[in-house]
CSV table of C-alpha atoms in Angstrom, one decimal:
chain,number,residue,atom,x,y,z
A,24,MET,CA,24.3,13.2,-8.6
A,25,LEU,CA,21.2,11.1,-9.3
A,26,TYR,CA,19.0,13.2,-7.1
A,27,THR,CA,18.5,16.7,-5.9
A,28,PRO,CA,17.0,17.8,-2.5
A,29,LEU,CA,13.5,19.1,-2.4
A,30,SER,CA,13.1,22.6,-1.1
A,31,THR,CA,12.5,23.2,2.6
A,32,ALA,CA,9.0,24.4,1.8
A,33,ALA,CA,8.2,21.1,0.0
A,34,GLN,CA,9.7,19.0,2.7
A,35,THR,CA,7.7,20.9,5.4
A,36,ALA,CA,4.5,20.5,3.3
A,37,TYR,CA,5.0,16.8,2.9
A,38,ALA,CA,5.6,16.4,6.7
A,39,ALA,CA,2.2,18.0,7.3
A,40,VAL,CA,0.5,15.7,4.8
A,41,ARG,CA,2.2,12.6,6.3
A,42,SER,CA,1.1,13.5,9.8
A,43,ALA,CA,-2.5,14.1,8.8
A,44,SER,CA,-2.6,11.0,6.6
A,45,MET,CA,-1.3,8.7,9.3
A,46,LEU,CA,-4.2,9.9,11.6
A,47,ASP,CA,-6.7,9.5,8.8
A,48,SER,CA,-5.5,5.9,8.1
A,49,VAL,CA,-7.0,4.8,11.5
A,50,ARG,CA,-10.2,3.2,10.1
A,51,SER,CA,-13.4,4.1,11.8
A,52,VAL,CA,-16.9,5.2,11.0
A,53,ALA,CA,-15.3,8.4,9.9
A,54,SER,CA,-13.8,6.6,6.9
A,55,LEU,CA,-17.1,5.2,5.6
A,56,PRO,CA,-17.8,6.3,2.0
A,57,GLY,CA,-21.5,6.7,2.3
A,58,SER,CA,-23.8,9.2,3.9
A,59,PHE,CA,-26.6,9.3,6.6
A,60,SER,CA,-30.1,10.5,6.0
A,61,ARG,CA,-33.1,11.0,8.3
A,62,LYS,CA,-36.7,10.4,7.5
A,63,SER,CA,-39.7,11.5,9.6
A,64,VAL,CA,-42.8,9.3,9.8
A,65,LYS,CA,-45.7,10.4,12.0
A,66,GLY,CA,-43.5,12.5,14.3
A,67,HIS,CA,-40.8,9.9,14.7
A,68,HIS,CA,-37.3,10.3,13.2
A,69,TYR,CA,-35.5,7.3,11.6
A,70,TRP,CA,-31.9,7.2,10.4
A,71,TYR,CA,-30.6,5.4,7.3
A,72,TYR,CA,-27.1,4.8,6.0
A,73,GLN,CA,-26.9,5.2,2.2
A,74,THR,CA,-24.1,3.8,0.1
A,75,ALA,CA,-23.4,2.3,-3.3
A,76,ASP,CA,-22.9,-1.4,-3.9
A,77,LEU,CA,-20.4,-3.0,-6.3
A,78,THR,CA,-22.7,-2.3,-9.3
A,79,GLY,CA,-23.0,1.4,-8.4
A,80,LYS,CA,-26.6,1.1,-7.3
A,81,GLN,CA,-27.5,3.1,-4.2
A,82,LYS,CA,-28.9,1.2,-1.3
A,83,GLN,CA,-30.2,2.3,2.1
A,84,ILE,CA,-29.6,0.5,5.4
A,85,PHE,CA,-31.9,1.1,8.3
A,86,LEU,CA,-30.1,2.1,11.5
A,87,GLY,CA,-32.9,2.9,13.9
A,88,THR,CA,-34.6,5.8,15.6
A,89,ASP,CA,-32.9,8.9,17.1
A,90,SER,CA,-30.6,8.1,19.9
A,91,ASP,CA,-27.5,9.5,21.6
A,92,GLU,CA,-25.4,6.7,20.1
A,93,LEU,CA,-26.5,7.3,16.6
A,94,THR,CA,-26.1,11.1,16.9
A,95,ALA,CA,-22.5,10.6,18.1
A,96,MET,CA,-21.7,8.2,15.2
A,97,ILE,CA,-23.1,10.6,12.6
A,98,GLU,CA,-21.1,13.5,14.1
A,99,LEU,CA,-17.9,11.4,13.9
A,100,HIS,CA,-18.7,10.7,10.2
A,101,ARG,CA,-19.2,14.4,9.6
A,102,GLN,CA,-15.8,15.2,11.2
A,103,GLY,CA,-14.2,12.5,9.0
A,104,ASP,CA,-15.5,14.2,5.9
A,105,GLU,CA,-14.0,17.5,7.1
A,106,SER,CA,-10.7,15.7,7.9
A,107,LYS,CA,-10.5,14.2,4.4
A,108,THR,CA,-11.2,17.6,2.8
A,109,HIS,CA,-8.4,19.2,4.9
A,110,LEU,CA,-6.0,16.3,4.0
A,111,ARG,CA,-6.8,16.8,0.3
A,112,GLN,CA,-6.1,20.5,0.6
A,113,LEU,CA,-2.8,19.8,2.4
A,114,THR,CA,-1.8,17.3,-0.3
A,115,ARG,CA,-2.5,19.8,-3.1
A,116,GLN,CA,-0.5,22.4,-1.3
A,117,ALA,CA,2.4,20.0,-1.0
A,118,ILE,CA,2.3,19.2,-4.7
A,119,ALA,CA,2.2,22.9,-5.5
A,120,ALA,CA,5.3,23.4,-3.3
A,121,GLY,CA,7.2,20.9,-5.5
A,122,CYS,CA,6.5,17.4,-4.0
A,123,PRO,CA,6.3,14.7,-6.7
A,124,ALA,CA,2.9,13.2,-7.2
A,125,ILE,CA,1.6,10.0,-8.9
A,126,VAL,CA,-0.8,10.1,-11.9
A,127,PRO,CA,-4.6,10.1,-11.1
A,128,SER,CA,-5.5,6.7,-12.6
A,129,HIS,CA,-2.8,5.0,-10.6
A,130,ALA,CA,-3.8,6.8,-7.4
A,131,LYS,CA,-7.4,5.7,-7.9
A,132,ILE,CA,-6.4,2.0,-7.9
A,133,ILE,CA,-4.1,2.3,-4.9
A,134,GLU,CA,-6.6,4.3,-2.9
A,135,ARG,CA,-9.4,1.7,-3.7
A,136,LEU,CA,-7.3,-1.1,-2.4
A,137,ALA,CA,-6.2,0.9,0.6
A,138,ASP,CA,-9.8,1.8,1.5
A,139,ALA,CA,-10.8,-1.9,1.1
A,140,GLY,CA,-8.2,-2.9,3.7
A,141,PHE,CA,-5.4,-4.3,1.5
A,142,PHE,CA,-2.6,-2.8,3.5
A,143,MET,CA,-4.3,-3.5,6.8
A,144,ALA,CA,-4.5,-7.1,5.7
A,145,GLY,CA,-0.7,-7.3,5.3
A,146,GLY,CA,-0.4,-6.0,1.8
A,147,ILE,CA,2.7,-4.1,0.7
A,148,LEU,CA,3.1,-1.7,-2.3
A,149,VAL,CA,6.3,-2.6,-4.2
A,150,GLY,CA,7.8,-1.6,-7.6
A,151,THR,CA,8.4,1.8,-9.1
A,152,HIS,CA,5.5,3.5,-7.3
A,153,VAL,CA,7.4,2.9,-4.0
A,154,TYR,CA,10.6,4.2,-5.5
A,155,MET,CA,8.6,7.3,-6.5
A,156,ALA,CA,7.1,7.6,-3.0
A,157,TYR,CA,10.6,7.6,-1.5
A,158,GLN,CA,11.2,11.0,-3.1
A,159,ASN,CA,8.9,12.8,-0.6
A,160,TYR,CA,9.8,10.4,2.2
A,161,LEU,CA,13.5,11.1,1.9
A,162,GLY,CA,13.1,14.7,0.7
A,163,VAL,CA,14.6,14.3,-2.8
A,164,ARG,CA,13.7,14.2,-6.4
A,165,TRP,CA,15.1,11.4,-8.5
A,166,HIS,CA,16.7,12.1,-11.9
A,167,ALA,CA,16.2,8.6,-13.3
A,168,GLY,CA,14.1,5.4,-13.0
A,169,ALA,CA,10.8,7.0,-12.0
A,170,GLN,CA,8.7,6.1,-15.1
A,171,THR,CA,6.2,3.3,-14.7
A,172,VAL,CA,2.8,2.1,-16.0
A,173,ASP,CA,2.5,-1.0,-13.8
A,174,LEU,CA,1.2,-1.3,-10.3
A,175,ASP,CA,2.8,-4.0,-8.2
A,176,PHE,CA,1.3,-5.2,-4.9
A,177,ALA,CA,2.8,-7.9,-2.6
A,178,HIS,CA,1.8,-10.0,0.4
A,179,ALA,CA,4.0,-12.2,2.5
A,180,GLY,CA,1.4,-15.0,2.2
A,181,ARG,CA,2.5,-18.2,4.0
A,182,ASN,CA,5.8,-16.7,5.0
A,183,VAL,CA,4.5,-15.7,8.4
A,184,SER,CA,7.9,-14.4,9.5
A,185,VAL,CA,7.5,-11.3,7.4
A,186,ALA,CA,3.7,-11.0,7.5
A,187,ILE,CA,1.9,-8.0,9.1
A,188,PRO,CA,-0.4,-9.4,11.9
A,189,SER,CA,-4.0,-8.7,10.9
A,190,ASP,CA,-7.4,-10.2,11.0
A,191,VAL,CA,-8.7,-8.0,8.1
A,192,THR,CA,-10.1,-9.8,5.1
A,193,MET,CA,-11.2,-8.6,1.6
A,194,ASP,CA,-12.1,-9.7,-1.9
A,195,MET,CA,-9.4,-8.4,-4.3
A,196,GLY,CA,-11.3,-9.3,-7.5
A,197,SER,CA,-14.4,-7.5,-6.4
A,198,GLU,CA,-12.5,-4.4,-5.5
A,199,ILE,CA,-10.7,-4.2,-8.8
A,200,GLU,CA,-14.0,-4.8,-10.6
A,201,ALA,CA,-15.6,-2.0,-8.6
A,202,LEU,CA,-13.1,0.4,-10.0
A,203,LYS,CA,-15.0,0.2,-13.4
A,204,MET,CA,-11.7,0.8,-15.3
A,205,GLY,CA,-12.0,-2.3,-17.5
A,206,PHE,CA,-9.4,-4.5,-15.8
A,207,VAL,CA,-9.7,-8.3,-16.4
A,208,PRO,CA,-7.5,-11.1,-14.9
A,209,VAL,CA,-5.2,-13.1,-17.0
A,210,SER,CA,-5.4,-16.9,-16.8
A,211,SER,CA,-3.0,-17.1,-13.8
A,212,LEU,CA,-5.2,-14.7,-11.9
A,213,THR,CA,-2.1,-13.0,-10.7
A,214,THR,CA,-2.2,-10.1,-13.1
A,215,TYR,CA,-5.0,-7.7,-14.3
A,216,ILE,CA,-4.8,-6.0,-17.6
A,217,LYS,CA,-6.9,-3.5,-19.7
A,218,SER,CA,-7.8,-4.1,-23.3
A,219,ASP,CA,-7.8,-0.4,-24.1
A,220,GLU,CA,-4.5,0.4,-22.2
A,221,GLN,CA,-2.3,-2.7,-22.6
A,222,ASP,CA,0.7,-1.1,-20.9
A,223,LEU,CA,-1.2,-0.6,-17.7
A,224,GLN,CA,-1.5,-3.7,-15.5
A,225,ILE,CA,-1.8,-4.7,-11.9
A,226,ASP,CA,0.5,-7.4,-10.6
A,227,PHE,CA,0.2,-9.4,-7.4
A,228,VAL,CA,3.4,-11.1,-6.1
A,229,THR,CA,4.5,-13.0,-3.0
A,230,SER,CA,7.5,-14.8,-1.7
A,231,THR,CA,8.4,-18.3,-2.9
A,232,HIS,CA,7.1,-21.4,-1.2
A,233,ARG,CA,7.3,-25.2,-1.5
A,234,GLY,CA,5.3,-25.1,-4.7
A,235,GLY,CA,8.0,-23.2,-6.5
A,236,ASP,CA,6.6,-20.6,-8.9
A,237,THR,CA,3.1,-22.0,-8.8
A,238,PRO,CA,0.6,-19.1,-8.1
A,239,VAL,CA,-0.7,-19.2,-4.5
A,240,LEU,CA,-4.0,-18.1,-3.1
A,241,ILE,CA,-3.8,-15.6,-0.3
A,242,LYS,CA,-7.0,-16.4,1.6
A,243,ALA,CA,-7.2,-13.1,3.6
A,244,LEU,CA,-7.4,-11.3,0.3
A,245,ASN,CA,-9.1,-13.9,-1.8
A,246,ALA,CA,-6.3,-13.1,-4.3
A,247,THR,CA,-3.9,-15.3,-6.3
A,248,MET,CA,-0.3,-14.1,-6.3
A,249,GLN,CA,2.8,-15.0,-8.3
A,250,PRO,CA,5.7,-16.2,-6.1
A,251,LEU,CA,9.1,-14.5,-6.9
A,252,LYS,CA,12.6,-15.4,-5.7
A,253,PHE,CA,14.1,-13.2,-3.0
A,254,MET,CA,10.8,-11.3,-2.6
A,255,GLU,CA,10.8,-11.8,1.2
A,256,PHE,CA,13.9,-9.7,1.5
A,257,SER,CA,12.1,-6.5,0.5
A,258,MET,CA,9.0,-7.4,2.6
A,259,GLU,CA,10.8,-7.7,5.9
A,260,ALA,CA,10.1,-5.0,8.5
A,261,PRO,CA,8.0,-2.8,6.2
A,262,ILE,CA,7.6,0.9,6.8
A,263,GLN,CA,4.7,3.3,6.0
A,264,VAL,CA,5.1,6.0,3.3
A,265,THR,CA,2.5,8.4,2.0
A,266,LEU,CA,1.9,8.8,-1.7
A,267,LEU,CA,0.6,12.2,-3.1
A,268,ALA,CA,-2.0,12.7,-5.8
A,269,GLN,CA,-4.5,15.4,-6.7
A,270,ARG,CA,-7.2,13.3,-5.2
A,271,GLY,CA,-5.5,13.2,-1.9
A,272,ALA,CA,-2.8,11.3,0.1
A,273,ILE,CA,-2.6,7.6,0.5
A,274,THR,CA,-0.6,5.9,3.3
A,275,VAL,CA,0.7,2.4,2.3
A,276,ASN,CA,3.1,-0.3,3.6
A,277,ALA,CA,6.4,-0.3,1.7
A,278,PRO,CA,9.8,-1.9,1.8
A,279,PRO,CA,12.5,0.1,3.7
A,280,PRO,CA,14.6,2.1,1.1
A,281,GLU,CA,17.8,0.2,1.9
A,282,LYS,CA,16.1,-3.2,1.3
A,283,TYR,CA,14.4,-1.9,-1.9
A,284,ALA,CA,17.7,-0.7,-3.3
A,285,LEU,CA,19.6,-3.9,-2.7
A,286,HIS,CA,16.7,-6.1,-3.8
A,287,LYS,CA,17.0,-4.4,-7.2
A,288,LEU,CA,20.6,-5.7,-7.4
A,289,LEU,CA,19.2,-9.2,-6.7
A,290,VAL,CA,16.6,-8.8,-9.3
A,291,TYR,CA,19.2,-7.8,-11.9
A,292,GLY,CA,21.4,-10.8,-11.0
A,293,GLU,CA,18.4,-13.1,-11.3
A,294,ARG,CA,17.5,-12.0,-14.8
A,295,PRO,CA,18.7,-14.1,-17.7
A,296,GLN,CA,21.6,-12.6,-19.7
A,297,ASP,CA,19.4,-11.8,-22.7
A,298,MET,CA,17.0,-9.7,-20.5
A,299,ARG,CA,19.6,-7.7,-18.6
A,300,VAL,CA,19.9,-5.1,-21.4
A,301,LYS,CA,16.3,-4.1,-20.5
A,302,ALA,CA,17.0,-4.0,-16.8
A,303,THR,CA,18.6,-0.6,-16.7
A,304,LYS,CA,15.7,0.8,-14.6
A,305,ASP,CA,16.6,-1.6,-11.9
A,306,LEU,CA,20.1,-0.4,-11.8
A,307,ASP,CA,19.1,3.3,-12.0
A,308,GLN,CA,16.7,2.9,-9.0
A,309,ALA,CA,19.3,1.0,-7.0
A,310,ALA,CA,22.0,3.6,-7.8
A,311,SER,CA,19.8,6.5,-6.8
A,312,LEU,CA,19.0,5.0,-3.4
A,313,ILE,CA,22.5,3.8,-2.8
A,314,GLU,CA,23.9,7.2,-3.6
A,315,TYR,CA,21.5,8.8,-1.1
A,316,LEU,CA,22.1,6.2,1.6
A,317,ALA,CA,25.9,6.3,1.2
A,318,GLU,CA,25.7,10.0,1.9
A,319,ASN,CA,23.1,9.9,4.7
A,320,ASP,CA,23.3,6.5,6.4
A,321,ALA,CA,26.2,4.4,5.2
A,322,ASP,CA,26.2,2.2,8.3
A,323,LEU,CA,22.6,1.1,7.6
A,324,LEU,CA,23.5,0.4,4.0
A,325,ASN,CA,26.4,-1.7,5.0
A,326,GLU,CA,24.5,-3.6,7.6
A,327,THR,CA,21.7,-4.4,5.1
A,328,TRP,CA,24.3,-5.5,2.5
A,329,LEU,CA,26.0,-7.9,4.9
A,330,ASP,CA,22.7,-9.3,5.9
A,331,LEU,CA,21.9,-10.0,2.2
A,332,ILE,CA,25.2,-11.6,1.2
A,333,ASN,CA,25.2,-13.8,4.3
A,334,ARG,CA,22.0,-15.5,3.3
A,335,GLY,CA,23.6,-18.0,1.1
A,336,PRO,CA,25.8,-18.4,-2.0
A,337,GLY,CA,22.9,-17.9,-4.4
A,338,TRP,CA,22.0,-14.6,-2.8
A,339,GLN,CA,25.6,-13.5,-2.8
A,340,ARG,CA,26.3,-14.4,-6.4
A,341,ARG,CA,23.3,-12.5,-7.7
A,342,ALA,CA,23.9,-9.5,-5.5
A,343,LEU,CA,27.5,-9.3,-6.7
A,344,GLU,CA,26.4,-9.6,-10.3
A,345,GLY,CA,24.0,-6.7,-9.8
A,346,LEU,CA,26.7,-4.6,-8.0
A,347,LYS,CA,29.1,-5.2,-10.8
A,348,ALA,CA,26.6,-4.0,-13.4
A,349,LEU,CA,25.7,-1.0,-11.2
A,350,ARG,CA,29.4,0.0,-10.9
A,351,LYS,CA,29.7,-0.2,-14.7
A,352,ARG,CA,26.6,1.8,-15.4
A,353,HIS,CA,27.2,4.4,-12.6
A,354,PRO,CA,30.9,4.4,-12.0
A,355,ASP,CA,30.8,7.7,-9.9
A,356,ILE,CA,28.5,6.3,-7.3
A,357,ASP,CA,30.0,5.6,-3.9
A,358,THR,CA,29.6,1.9,-3.2
A,359,ASN,CA,32.2,1.5,-0.6
A,360,ALA,CA,29.5,0.5,2.0
A,361,LEU,CA,28.9,-2.6,-0.2
A,362,GLY,CA,32.5,-3.9,0.0
């Protein structure tokens, strides 16, 4: 088998983290990163909110004199700090129990974009980090395909049929700069790279549009994204999964596992022949998820497959090419649900 079940203790610990993280993801004053301070001048008490700007310089914002409303807001913020500490403790307990975690530097990037509102603005985490997150979500540990150094983020963009309704806006470039990790954009502005760690990069993708593969600006994010064929398939009906790291838990939007798996077959079928030798990770990830789904929800896997191949001859041809390659690489996997 390409996976083994996590222990009952690990699955229970993850369930506790997920519940706490979902509550924490409701953004309010409790989530603000700064702190409150009170100053007394001639017997009067004044409150200030202190936080760091994008350069790291501390600044203070005057809030007003003592009032019941301010007192309630400050108490809510204090409770939020306690909640985050509790969530971090739960997360570390889950990791100690055997739940897979992501590396700290990657968690820092994902958390920054989450706190800035990327996922609330319709963003979706895609790529291998989602495949890794499925381990805890499904209660398993993968045996292959879980190595990555790239971070892939997506947004439905102009494809409103798969977009997550939201009025949240942000500035992607400013948030990445605020990480102070040395990321710089390439000429297309769809990828950020590091000169001192060239294997680590951040990619932004979206579904294709009338402009073909011309990068498109997503106004809600002030971010430029690279259109990819068939990307809309994995962005339909996103779910929420929780990633674990020593710094805490991060809840993100993600493709449903069944769509992620079959999208990998499409990706393989879309690759030129001379690049398919390097695409074994796509097949390993698809095989792991298909094996799990065939055992646990074959009907869902079959319904998703039929949906895919009925979208047109181009979709069907690529999916069948990917399936053929998967059966050759993993002949023992049950693929009966795929015809």
